[in-house]
Coordinates of C-alpha atoms in Angstrom, one line a residue:
Chain O
M1 CA -0.3 0.0 0.1
K2 CA 2.9 2.3 -0.7
N3 CA 0.9 4.3 -3.3
L4 CA -2.7 5.6 -3.6
P5 CA -4.6 3.4 -6.3
I6 CA -4.7 5.2 -9.4
Y7 CA -8.5 5.5 -9.6
F8 CA -8.1 7.0 -5.9
A9 CA -6.1 10.0 -7.2
F10 CA -9.1 11.3 -9.3
L11 CA -10.8 12.7 -6.2
F12 CA -7.9 15.1 -5.6
L13 CA -7.8 16.9 -8.9
T14 CA -8.0 20.5 -9.2
P15 CA -11.8 21.8 -9.5
L16 CA -13.1 22.1 -13.0
T17 CA -15.7 24.8 -12.2
T18 CA -16.4 27.3 -9.6
Q19 CA -19.8 26.1 -8.9
A20 CA -19.1 25.4 -5.2
Q21 CA -18.3 29.1 -4.6
S22 CA -22.1 29.7 -4.5
L23 CA -22.2 27.4 -1.5
A24 CA -19.9 29.9 0.5
E25 CA -22.3 32.6 -0.2
K26 CA -25.4 30.1 0.6
L27 CA -23.4 29.6 4.2
G28 CA -23.7 33.4 4.5
Y29 CA -20.1 34.2 3.6
S30 CA -18.3 35.8 0.6
K31 CA -16.8 34.2 -2.6
E32 CA -13.4 35.1 -1.1
D33 CA -13.7 33.5 2.0
K34 CA -11.6 30.2 2.7
L35 CA -13.9 27.6 4.4
L36 CA -12.7 24.4 5.7
I37 CA -14.1 21.3 7.3
I38 CA -11.4 19.4 9.0
H39 CA -12.8 16.0 9.0
G40 CA -11.7 13.1 11.1
D41 CA -12.5 9.7 9.0
D42 CA -12.8 6.2 10.4
V43 CA -14.4 6.8 13.8
G44 CA -15.7 3.4 15.0
V45 CA -12.8 1.3 13.4
S46 CA -11.0 1.0 16.8
H47 CA -10.9 2.2 20.4
S48 CA -7.6 4.1 19.5
Q49 CA -9.4 5.9 16.7
N50 CA -12.4 6.7 18.7
K51 CA -10.3 8.1 21.8
A52 CA -8.2 10.2 19.5
T53 CA -10.8 11.5 17.0
F54 CA -13.1 12.6 20.1
E55 CA -10.0 14.2 21.8
A56 CA -9.1 16.2 18.8
L57 CA -12.7 17.3 18.4
K58 CA -12.9 18.6 21.9
S59 CA -9.6 20.3 21.4
G60 CA -11.3 22.4 18.7
L61 CA -9.5 22.3 15.4
V62 CA -11.3 19.0 13.9
T63 CA -14.7 20.1 13.3
S64 CA -16.6 17.0 12.1
T65 CA -16.1 13.1 11.7
S66 CA -17.8 10.2 10.1
M67 CA -18.4 6.7 11.5
M68 CA -17.8 3.2 10.1
V69 CA -20.7 1.4 11.3
P70 CA -19.9 -2.4 10.4
S71 CA -16.7 -2.5 12.7
A72 CA -16.7 -3.8 15.9
W73 CA -16.2 -0.4 18.0
S74 CA -19.0 1.4 16.4
A75 CA -21.1 1.5 19.4
E76 CA -18.4 3.5 21.6
V77 CA -19.0 6.4 18.9
G78 CA -22.6 6.6 20.1
V79 CA -21.4 6.9 23.7
M80 CA -18.4 9.4 23.1
A81 CA -20.6 11.6 21.0
K82 CA -22.7 12.0 23.8
E83 CA -19.9 14.3 25.7
I84 CA -19.8 16.8 22.9
P85 CA -22.9 18.8 22.6
D86 CA -23.9 19.2 19.0
A87 CA -21.0 16.7 17.7
D88 CA -20.8 16.7 13.8
V89 CA -21.0 12.9 13.3
G90 CA -21.6 11.5 9.8
I91 CA -21.6 8.1 8.5
H92 CA -18.6 7.0 6.5
I93 CA -20.2 4.6 4.4
T94 CA -18.0 1.4 4.6
L95 CA -17.9 -1.3 1.7
T96 CA -14.5 -2.5 2.4
N97 CA -12.2 -4.0 5.2
E98 CA -8.9 -3.4 4.5
W99 CA -7.1 -4.7 7.6
N100 CA -5.4 -8.1 7.6
N101 CA -6.2 -9.4 11.4
Y102 CA -9.1 -7.4 12.3
N103 CA -12.3 -7.7 10.6
W104 CA -15.9 -7.0 10.0
P105 CA -18.9 -8.4 7.9
P106 CA -21.2 -6.1 5.9
K107 CA -23.8 -4.8 8.6
A108 CA -26.7 -5.8 6.4
G109 CA -25.5 -9.4 7.1
K110 CA -23.4 -11.5 4.4
S111 CA -26.5 -13.5 3.1
V112 CA -28.2 -10.3 2.4
V113 CA -25.6 -8.8 0.5
P114 CA -23.3 -11.7 -0.7
G115 CA -21.7 -9.5 -3.0
L116 CA -20.3 -7.2 -0.6
T117 CA -18.6 -10.3 1.4
N118 CA -15.8 -12.3 0.5
E119 CA -15.1 -16.0 1.3
K120 CA -14.2 -15.4 4.7
G121 CA -17.4 -13.5 5.2
F122 CA -15.8 -10.3 5.7
M123 CA -15.9 -7.3 3.5
Y124 CA -13.3 -7.0 0.5
P125 CA -9.9 -5.4 1.3
D126 CA -10.5 -2.7 -1.6
C127 CA -12.8 -0.8 -4.0
P128 CA -12.2 -3.3 -7.0
P129 CA -13.6 -6.3 -6.0
V130 CA -16.6 -4.6 -4.6
T131 CA -17.2 -2.9 -8.1
A132 CA -16.9 -6.4 -9.7
N133 CA -19.2 -8.0 -7.2
A134 CA -21.6 -6.1 -5.4
S135 CA -25.0 -5.0 -7.0
P136 CA -26.3 -1.6 -6.8
E137 CA -29.4 -3.3 -4.9
E138 CA -26.8 -4.5 -2.3
V139 CA -25.0 -1.6 -1.9
E140 CA -28.3 0.3 -1.2
L141 CA -29.3 -2.1 1.3
E142 CA -25.8 -1.9 3.1
I143 CA -25.9 1.9 3.0
R144 CA -29.6 1.8 4.5
A145 CA -28.4 -1.0 7.1
Q146 CA -25.5 1.3 8.2
I147 CA -27.8 4.3 8.7
K148 CA -30.2 2.2 10.6
G149 CA -27.4 0.7 12.8
A150 CA -26.0 4.4 13.4
N151 CA -29.6 5.5 14.6
E152 CA -29.6 2.4 17.0
M153 CA -26.3 3.6 18.6
G154 CA -27.7 7.1 19.3
I155 CA -26.4 8.9 16.1
T156 CA -28.5 11.2 13.9
P157 CA -25.9 11.5 11.0
T158 CA -25.1 15.0 9.8
H159 CA -23.7 13.8 6.4
L160 CA -22.6 11.0 4.6
D161 CA -19.4 10.2 2.7
S162 CA -17.4 7.3 1.5
H163 CA -14.6 5.2 3.3
M164 CA -12.0 4.7 0.4
G165 CA -14.2 6.5 -1.9
C166 CA -15.7 3.3 -3.2
I167 CA -19.2 4.8 -3.7
F168 CA -17.4 7.3 -6.2
Y169 CA -15.0 4.6 -8.0
G170 CA -17.3 2.0 -8.3
R171 CA -20.7 1.7 -10.6
P172 CA -22.5 5.0 -10.8
E173 CA -25.5 3.5 -9.5
Y174 CA -23.8 3.2 -5.9
L175 CA -23.5 7.2 -6.3
R176 CA -27.0 7.4 -7.2
S177 CA -28.1 5.5 -4.0
Y178 CA -25.8 7.6 -1.8
L179 CA -27.2 10.6 -3.2
K180 CA -30.8 9.6 -3.0
I181 CA -30.5 8.4 0.5
A182 CA -28.8 11.8 1.6
Q183 CA -31.8 13.6 0.0
E184 CA -34.4 11.5 2.2
L185 CA -32.5 12.2 5.2
K186 CA -32.0 15.9 4.1
V187 CA -28.2 15.6 5.0
P188 CA -25.2 16.6 2.5
A189 CA -23.6 13.6 1.1
M190 CA -19.6 14.5 0.1
V191 CA -19.1 15.1 -3.6
N192 CA -16.8 17.5 -5.3
T193 CA -16.9 19.1 -8.5
Q194 CA -15.0 16.2 -10.2
I195 CA -17.7 14.0 -9.2
M196 CA -20.4 16.1 -10.4
E197 CA -18.6 16.8 -13.8
G198 CA -17.0 13.5 -14.3
I199 CA -19.7 10.8 -13.2
I200 CA -22.9 12.7 -12.5
K201 CA -23.2 14.9 -15.4
P202 CA -22.3 12.2 -18.3
N203 CA -25.0 9.7 -16.6
K204 CA -27.7 12.0 -16.2
A205 CA -30.5 9.9 -16.8
L206 CA -29.4 7.7 -14.3
F207 CA -29.6 10.4 -11.6
E208 CA -33.3 11.4 -12.6
G209 CA -35.5 12.1 -9.6
I210 CA -32.3 13.4 -7.6
N211 CA -32.4 17.2 -7.3
L212 CA -29.0 18.1 -8.3
E213 CA -29.3 21.7 -8.1
N214 CA -29.6 21.2 -4.3
I215 CA -26.6 19.1 -4.0
P216 CA -23.6 21.2 -1.7
V217 CA -20.5 20.7 -4.2
I218 CA -17.1 20.8 -2.4
N219 CA -14.5 22.7 -4.0
E220 CA -11.5 20.7 -3.1
I221 CA -11.1 17.3 -1.0
I222 CA -7.5 17.5 0.5
M223 CA -5.8 14.3 1.8
A224 CA -2.4 13.5 2.5
N225 CA -0.6 10.6 0.2
P226 CA 1.9 8.2 1.0
E227 CA 4.5 10.7 -0.6
D228 CA 3.1 13.5 1.8
Y229 CA 3.8 11.2 4.8
E230 CA 7.2 10.2 3.8
S231 CA 8.1 14.0 3.4
G232 CA 6.5 15.0 6.9
M233 CA 2.9 15.6 7.7
E234 CA 4.0 19.0 9.3
E235 CA 5.3 20.2 5.9
F236 CA 2.3 18.8 3.9
Y237 CA -0.5 20.4 6.1
T238 CA 1.4 23.6 6.4
K239 CA 1.7 24.0 2.6
Q240 CA -2.1 23.0 2.3
L241 CA -3.4 25.6 4.9
T242 CA -1.0 28.5 3.6
N243 CA -2.2 27.8 0.0
L244 CA -5.7 27.4 0.7
K245 CA -7.9 29.0 -2.1
P246 CA -11.3 30.9 -1.3
G247 CA -14.1 28.2 -1.5
V248 CA -15.7 25.3 0.5
H249 CA -13.2 22.6 1.3
V250 CA -12.7 19.3 3.3
M251 CA -9.4 18.0 4.5
L252 CA -9.8 14.4 5.3
I253 CA -7.5 13.3 8.2
H254 CA -7.1 10.1 10.3
L255 CA -6.8 10.2 14.0
A256 CA -5.8 7.6 16.4
F257 CA -2.8 6.8 18.5
D258 CA 0.4 5.1 17.6
D259 CA -0.4 2.6 20.5
E260 CA -0.4 -1.4 20.6
E261 CA -4.1 -1.7 19.4
M262 CA -3.8 0.7 16.4
N263 CA -0.5 -1.1 15.4
A264 CA -2.0 -4.6 15.5
V265 CA -5.1 -3.2 13.4
T266 CA -2.7 -1.9 10.7
A267 CA -0.4 -4.4 10.6
G268 CA 1.3 -5.3 7.4
H269 CA 0.4 -1.6 6.1
D270 CA 2.8 1.2 5.7
S271 CA 0.3 3.8 5.0
Y272 CA -2.9 4.9 6.8
H273 CA -1.2 3.1 9.6
A274 CA -0.8 3.7 13.4
P275 CA 2.0 6.3 13.2
W276 CA 0.4 8.0 10.3
R277 CA -2.7 8.5 12.2
Q278 CA -0.6 9.6 15.3
A279 CA 1.0 12.4 13.1
D280 CA -2.2 13.7 11.9
F281 CA -3.4 13.7 15.7
D282 CA -0.3 15.7 16.8
F283 CA -0.5 18.2 14.0
F284 CA -4.5 18.9 14.5
T285 CA -4.0 19.4 18.3
S286 CA -1.1 21.7 17.9
E287 CA -0.7 25.3 18.4
K288 CA 1.1 25.5 14.9
A289 CA -2.2 24.4 13.5
K290 CA -3.9 26.8 15.3
E291 CA -1.8 29.6 14.3
L292 CA -1.8 28.6 10.5
I293 CA -5.6 28.6 10.4
Q294 CA -5.7 32.1 12.3
K295 CA -2.9 33.8 10.1
N296 CA -4.3 32.4 7.0
N297 CA -7.8 33.6 7.7
I298 CA -9.4 30.2 7.3
K299 CA -12.9 29.7 8.7
L300 CA -13.7 26.3 10.2
I301 CA -17.1 25.1 9.5
T302 CA -19.3 22.1 9.8
W303 CA -21.3 19.7 8.0
K304 CA -24.1 20.8 10.0
E305 CA -23.8 24.2 8.4
I306 CA -23.8 23.0 5.2
G307 CA -26.9 20.7 5.9
K308 CA -28.6 23.9 6.9
T309 CA -28.5 25.3 3.3
L310 CA -30.7 22.2 2.1
Chain I
M1 CA -21.8 -8.7 37.2
K2 CA -20.7 -9.0 40.7
N3 CA -22.1 -12.4 40.9
L4 CA -22.0 -15.3 38.6
P5 CA -25.5 -16.0 37.3
I6 CA -27.2 -18.7 39.2
Y7 CA -27.4 -20.8 36.3
F8 CA -23.7 -20.9 35.8
A9 CA -22.7 -22.0 39.1
F10 CA -24.1 -25.2 38.3
L11 CA -20.8 -26.3 36.2
F12 CA -18.7 -26.0 39.0
L13 CA -20.4 -28.4 41.6
T14 CA -18.4 -31.5 43.0
P15 CA -18.3 -34.2 40.7
L16 CA -21.2 -36.9 41.4
T17 CA -19.3 -40.1 39.9
T18 CA -15.8 -41.1 39.1
Q19 CA -16.6 -42.1 35.7
A20 CA -13.9 -39.8 34.3
Q21 CA -11.0 -41.6 36.4
S22 CA -11.3 -44.1 33.3
L23 CA -10.4 -41.1 31.1
A24 CA -7.0 -40.9 33.3
E25 CA -6.4 -44.5 32.4
K26 CA -7.4 -44.1 28.7
L27 CA -4.7 -41.5 28.5
G28 CA -1.9 -43.9 30.0
Y29 CA -2.2 -42.5 33.2
S30 CA -3.1 -43.8 36.8
K31 CA -6.3 -43.4 38.5
E32 CA -4.2 -41.7 41.2
D33 CA -2.6 -38.9 38.7
K34 CA -3.5 -35.2 39.0
L35 CA -4.1 -34.4 35.3
L36 CA -4.8 -30.8 34.4
I37 CA -5.5 -28.6 31.1
I38 CA -4.8 -25.1 31.9
H39 CA -6.9 -23.3 29.5
G40 CA -7.0 -19.7 28.3
D41 CA -10.5 -19.0 27.3
D42 CA -11.7 -16.3 24.9
V43 CA -8.8 -15.9 22.5
G44 CA -10.1 -13.9 19.6
V45 CA -11.9 -11.4 21.3
S46 CA -9.3 -8.6 21.4
H47 CA -5.6 -8.0 20.4
S48 CA -4.9 -7.7 24.2
Q49 CA -6.2 -11.2 24.5
N50 CA -4.6 -12.8 21.8
K51 CA -1.1 -11.4 22.6
A52 CA -1.3 -12.4 26.4
T53 CA -2.7 -15.9 25.5
F54 CA -0.1 -16.8 23.1
E55 CA 2.8 -15.4 25.6
A56 CA 1.3 -17.5 28.2
L57 CA 1.2 -20.5 26.0
K58 CA 4.9 -20.0 24.8
S59 CA 5.7 -19.7 28.8
G60 CA 4.5 -23.3 29.3
L61 CA 2.2 -23.5 31.8
V62 CA -1.1 -22.6 29.8
T63 CA -1.8 -25.7 27.5
S64 CA -4.6 -25.1 25.7
T65 CA -7.0 -22.2 24.4
S66 CA -10.0 -21.8 22.5
M67 CA -11.1 -19.1 20.1
M68 CA -14.2 -16.7 19.7
V69 CA -14.9 -16.8 15.9
P70 CA -17.6 -14.2 15.5
S71 CA -15.4 -11.5 17.2
A72 CA -13.3 -8.9 15.0
W73 CA -9.8 -10.4 16.2
S74 CA -10.2 -14.1 15.5
A75 CA -8.2 -13.7 12.1
E76 CA -5.3 -12.9 14.3
V77 CA -5.5 -16.1 16.2
G78 CA -4.8 -18.1 13.0
V79 CA -1.6 -15.9 12.4
M80 CA -0.5 -16.2 16.0
A81 CA -1.1 -19.9 16.2
K82 CA 1.3 -20.4 13.4
E83 CA 4.2 -19.4 15.9
I84 CA 3.4 -22.3 18.2
P85 CA 4.2 -25.8 16.6
D86 CA 1.4 -28.3 17.7
A87 CA -0.5 -25.4 19.4
D88 CA -3.7 -26.8 21.2
V89 CA -6.6 -24.1 20.1
G90 CA -10.1 -25.3 20.1
I91 CA -13.3 -23.3 19.3
H92 CA -15.0 -21.6 22.1
I93 CA -18.6 -21.8 20.8
T94 CA -19.9 -18.0 21.2
L95 CA -23.7 -17.5 21.4
T96 CA -23.2 -14.1 23.4
N97 CA -21.6 -10.7 22.9
E98 CA -21.3 -9.4 26.8
W99 CA -19.5 -6.1 26.2
N100 CA -21.2 -2.8 25.9
N101 CA -19.1 -1.1 23.3
Y102 CA -17.3 -3.4 21.4
N103 CA -19.7 -5.9 19.6
W104 CA -20.2 -8.7 16.9
P105 CA -23.1 -10.1 15.1
P106 CA -23.4 -13.9 15.0
K107 CA -20.9 -15.6 12.5
A108 CA -23.7 -17.3 10.4
G109 CA -25.1 -13.7 9.6
K110 CA -27.8 -12.1 11.5
S111 CA -30.7 -13.0 8.8
V112 CA -29.6 -16.8 9.0
V113 CA -29.9 -16.9 12.8
P114 CA -32.5 -14.1 14.0
G115 CA -32.7 -15.8 17.2
L116 CA -29.2 -15.2 18.0
T117 CA -29.4 -11.7 17.4
N118 CA -30.5 -8.6 19.2
E119 CA -32.1 -5.4 18.1
K120 CA -29.1 -3.9 17.2
G121 CA -27.8 -6.9 14.9
F122 CA -25.4 -8.2 17.6
M123 CA -25.4 -11.3 19.9
Y124 CA -27.2 -11.1 23.1
P125 CA -25.2 -10.1 26.3
D126 CA -26.2 -13.2 28.2
C127 CA -27.7 -16.8 28.0
P128 CA -31.3 -16.5 29.0
P129 CA -32.0 -14.3 26.0
V130 CA -30.3 -16.7 23.8
T131 CA -32.2 -20.0 25.3
A132 CA -35.5 -17.9 25.0
N133 CA -34.9 -16.8 21.3
A134 CA -32.6 -19.3 19.3
S135 CA -34.0 -22.4 18.1
P136 CA -32.0 -25.5 18.2
E137 CA -31.7 -25.2 14.4
E138 CA -30.0 -21.8 14.5
V139 CA -27.7 -22.7 17.3
E140 CA -26.5 -25.7 15.2
L141 CA -26.0 -23.6 12.0
E142 CA -24.1 -20.8 14.2
I143 CA -21.7 -23.8 15.6
R144 CA -21.2 -25.1 12.1
A145 CA -20.5 -21.4 10.9
Q146 CA -17.8 -20.7 13.5
I147 CA -16.1 -24.0 12.8
K148 CA -15.9 -23.1 9.0
G149 CA -14.8 -19.6 10.0
A150 CA -12.2 -21.1 12.3
N151 CA -11.0 -23.3 9.5
E152 CA -10.7 -20.6 7.0
M153 CA -8.4 -18.7 9.4
G154 CA -6.3 -21.6 9.6
I155 CA -7.3 -23.4 12.6
T156 CA -8.2 -26.9 12.7
P157 CA -9.8 -27.1 16.3
T158 CA -8.4 -29.7 18.9
H159 CA -11.8 -29.5 20.8
L160 CA -15.1 -27.5 21.4
D161 CA -16.2 -25.8 24.4
S162 CA -18.9 -23.0 25.2
H163 CA -18.1 -19.3 26.2
M164 CA -20.3 -18.3 29.1
G165 CA -21.6 -22.2 29.2
C166 CA -24.6 -21.2 27.0
I167 CA -24.6 -24.4 25.1
F168 CA -25.2 -26.2 28.8
Y169 CA -27.6 -23.8 30.3
G170 CA -29.8 -23.4 27.3
R171 CA -32.0 -26.0 25.8
P172 CA -30.7 -29.7 25.8
E173 CA -30.8 -29.5 22.1
Y174 CA -28.2 -27.2 22.0
L175 CA -25.9 -29.6 23.8
R176 CA -27.0 -32.4 21.3
S177 CA -25.6 -30.3 18.4
Y178 CA -22.2 -29.6 20.2
L179 CA -21.7 -33.1 21.1
K180 CA -23.0 -34.4 17.7
I181 CA -20.6 -31.9 15.6
A182 CA -17.6 -32.6 18.0
Q183 CA -18.1 -36.4 17.0
E184 CA -18.3 -35.5 13.3
L185 CA -15.1 -33.6 13.7
K186 CA -13.5 -36.3 15.8
V187 CA -12.7 -33.9 18.6
P188 CA -13.8 -33.9 22.4
A189 CA -16.3 -31.3 23.3
M190 CA -15.8 -30.3 27.0
V191 CA -18.4 -31.9 29.4
N192 CA -18.2 -32.7 33.0
T193 CA -20.1 -35.2 35.3
Q194 CA -22.6 -33.0 36.2
I195 CA -23.6 -32.1 32.4
M196 CA -23.6 -36.0 31.8
E197 CA -25.9 -36.7 34.9
G198 CA -28.0 -33.5 35.1
I199 CA -28.7 -33.0 31.4
I200 CA -27.9 -35.8 29.1
K201 CA -28.9 -38.8 31.3
P202 CA -32.5 -37.3 31.8
N203 CA -32.8 -36.7 28.2
K204 CA -31.6 -39.9 26.6
A205 CA -33.9 -40.1 23.8
L206 CA -32.9 -36.7 22.6
F207 CA -29.1 -37.8 22.4
E208 CA -29.7 -40.9 20.5
G209 CA -27.3 -41.4 17.5
I210 CA -24.7 -39.7 19.7
N211 CA -21.8 -42.4 21.1
L212 CA -22.4 -41.4 24.8
E213 CA -19.9 -43.9 26.0
N214 CA -17.0 -42.5 23.8
I215 CA -17.4 -38.9 25.6
P216 CA -14.5 -37.9 27.4
V217 CA -15.8 -36.6 30.7
I218 CA -13.9 -34.2 32.7
N219 CA -14.0 -34.7 36.6
E220 CA -13.9 -30.9 37.5
I221 CA -14.1 -27.6 35.6
I222 CA -12.4 -25.1 38.0
M223 CA -13.0 -21.3 37.4
A224 CA -12.7 -18.3 39.7
N225 CA -15.6 -16.4 40.7
P226 CA -16.1 -12.9 41.7
E227 CA -15.7 -13.6 45.4
D228 CA -12.3 -15.3 44.6
Y229 CA -11.1 -12.2 42.3
E230 CA -12.0 -10.0 45.5
S231 CA -10.0 -12.2 47.9
G232 CA -7.1 -12.3 45.5
M233 CA -6.4 -14.5 42.4
E234 CA -3.1 -15.8 43.9
E235 CA -4.9 -17.3 47.1
F236 CA -7.7 -19.0 45.1
Y237 CA -5.2 -20.6 42.3
T238 CA -2.8 -21.7 45.3
K239 CA -5.7 -23.4 46.9
Q240 CA -7.3 -25.1 44.0
L241 CA -3.5 -26.3 42.7
T242 CA -2.6 -27.6 46.2
N243 CA -6.1 -29.3 47.0
L244 CA -6.3 -30.7 43.1
K245 CA -7.6 -34.5 43.4
P246 CA -6.8 -37.2 41.1
G247 CA -8.3 -37.1 37.9
V248 CA -8.7 -35.1 34.7
H249 CA -9.5 -31.6 35.3
V250 CA -10.1 -28.4 33.5
M251 CA -9.1 -25.0 34.7
L252 CA -10.5 -22.2 32.6
I253 CA -8.7 -18.8 32.9
H254 CA -8.9 -15.6 31.0
L255 CA -5.6 -14.0 29.8
A256 CA -5.1 -10.3 28.7
F257 CA -3.4 -7.2 29.6
D258 CA -4.7 -4.6 31.9
D259 CA -4.3 -2.1 29.0
E260 CA -6.1 0.4 27.5
E261 CA -8.0 -1.8 24.8
M262 CA -8.9 -4.4 27.3
N263 CA -10.4 -1.9 29.8
A264 CA -12.4 -0.3 27.1
V265 CA -13.5 -3.9 25.9
T266 CA -14.6 -4.5 29.2
A267 CA -16.0 -1.1 30.3
G268 CA -18.7 -1.2 32.7
H269 CA -18.0 -4.6 34.1
D270 CA -16.4 -5.4 37.6
S271 CA -15.6 -9.1 36.6
Y272 CA -13.9 -10.9 33.8
H273 CA -12.5 -7.4 33.2
A274 CA -9.2 -6.0 32.2
P275 CA -7.6 -6.2 35.7
W276 CA -9.0 -9.7 36.4
R277 CA -7.4 -11.0 33.3
Q278 CA -4.0 -9.3 33.9
A279 CA -4.1 -11.2 37.4
D280 CA -4.7 -14.6 35.6
F281 CA -1.8 -13.7 33.2
D282 CA 0.3 -12.7 36.1
F283 CA -0.3 -15.9 38.1
F284 CA 0.0 -18.3 35.2
T285 CA 3.2 -17.0 33.9
S286 CA 4.9 -16.9 37.5
E287 CA 7.6 -19.2 39.0
K288 CA 5.1 -19.6 41.9
A289 CA 2.7 -21.3 39.6
K290 CA 5.4 -23.7 38.1
E291 CA 6.6 -24.5 41.8
L292 CA 3.0 -25.4 42.9
I293 CA 2.6 -27.4 39.9
Q294 CA 5.6 -29.5 40.3
K295 CA 5.4 -29.8 44.2
N296 CA 1.7 -31.1 43.8
N297 CA 2.7 -33.6 41.0
I298 CA 0.2 -32.2 38.8
K299 CA 0.5 -33.3 35.1
L300 CA -0.2 -30.9 32.6
I301 CA -2.1 -32.2 29.4
T302 CA -3.8 -30.8 26.4
W303 CA -7.0 -31.4 24.7
K304 CA -5.3 -33.0 21.7
E305 CA -4.1 -35.8 24.0
I306 CA -7.6 -36.5 25.1
G307 CA -8.7 -36.2 21.4
K308 CA -6.2 -39.1 20.8
T309 CA -8.2 -41.5 23.1
L310 CA -11.5 -41.0 20.9

């Protein structure tokens, strides 16, 4: 896992249009404002991830998170979320289980969604086998099962997004279910201009019935890749915060501790692993990050605020 | 959870017959020998449990373990078992999920065995709701799914036993499936004289087709209860090892570390929790335990040896 898969890089291209600038105005800001959600992905995956993510949310720079429902520690998210009034917790729609020794089956149950299940009864480790095996109906059932599961754990999601981007890089029908369900729930589902231009517009007939005009579109989704980790996370994030353009952006980070549990969860991986997540935690709870955000006039926002524009 | 449930205490009564002494002779020992399996329960439940259990197995006094297949860390058992030649690993048939913030669904899948699934899609926290809801057919399906799961993780089980005793305290049909499947696999399934006398003999018609004569029956199953933990584990185990009678016995212990992960797994419980498991680990990797076993002429055996008598 040294490099990001090629299909994943697509998400992080420079935006093609300026459509999302109108989102800033809808939010009550000007077109020149730099608005940023700092988003802790993967909460629920482990106790270490839960503890670090909620600690970072409390410390103030991380403004939002989204939970993985099928993994073993998701109920703890419901418990920890109660400690933060008005916590911004979405659902990190999870179609994969990428870890070697720590596993989960699909939330809907393997016999209900066999196309999301490998020969051991767990989810597949990456998006391509999901695309090859999971029908759009199975993905829709699984998304609904994850939302129901989150509700049962006390979470009313503020938004939807996609673990490892499998919703975006799979069949466009997956994306249709994701947008349709978000509109039913009256919450935003993370999409950027590339997804609008590259997947939705060329398949317009498929998205009939979905109010495309009403979808809040993010300008840039920013995430470190393995080369950025090699050069140092502080350098990467300093550059990103310093050069942030006007518009509405999401910075995807992964917060956990470099501890025994997280090293065991991520065993055999050399990216998105325990020390990577500790580096994210260290930076986004640091004075340096706070100063950079202030100095560069970056306004931190939440998915809940975006949800109010719907 | 201060006290053991009343139905659970039944397992630990003094044996009614001396039937199991013939097991000692079948194993090539005399009727006067004191034979003991020191058994680390619950491996697979967490990384902490896996690490502590395999460390104790390597250190020599713990001779056997059995894995919980539906929990998230079961694949790591397969990986760790490879480090020990001829590791004695059985299946800890799991019908419950007793922890608050850390969960698993049944291995067969919740729509296949809805009677083993609570409203959140996880297993029930204790045996009574299992008995009230799970049909014998569902329990048999689940046992078979757990064996298949263990095989897929590289484990050929040396024996079967029962997490929290739900197989014994539920419907006698559960016990029939457990014994029948063990005979199919040609491995022993843990039962003691109480189970033989109290459940199997009064329901003989139900157990037709099972070769009851061929079942290896354990004399005493020894396990600390919450009062023993309060008085101190060293005192309890010292007494048990010093007073062990001739026969074939199993001492059920729970090995994990008193670390961040295990405290989070067992949060809200004041027995079988992280410090309890650390106390078990400390005692059964100590020089004192080794000396007590030698001084009292206790012979440590494995389930694999018992399996050879079948």
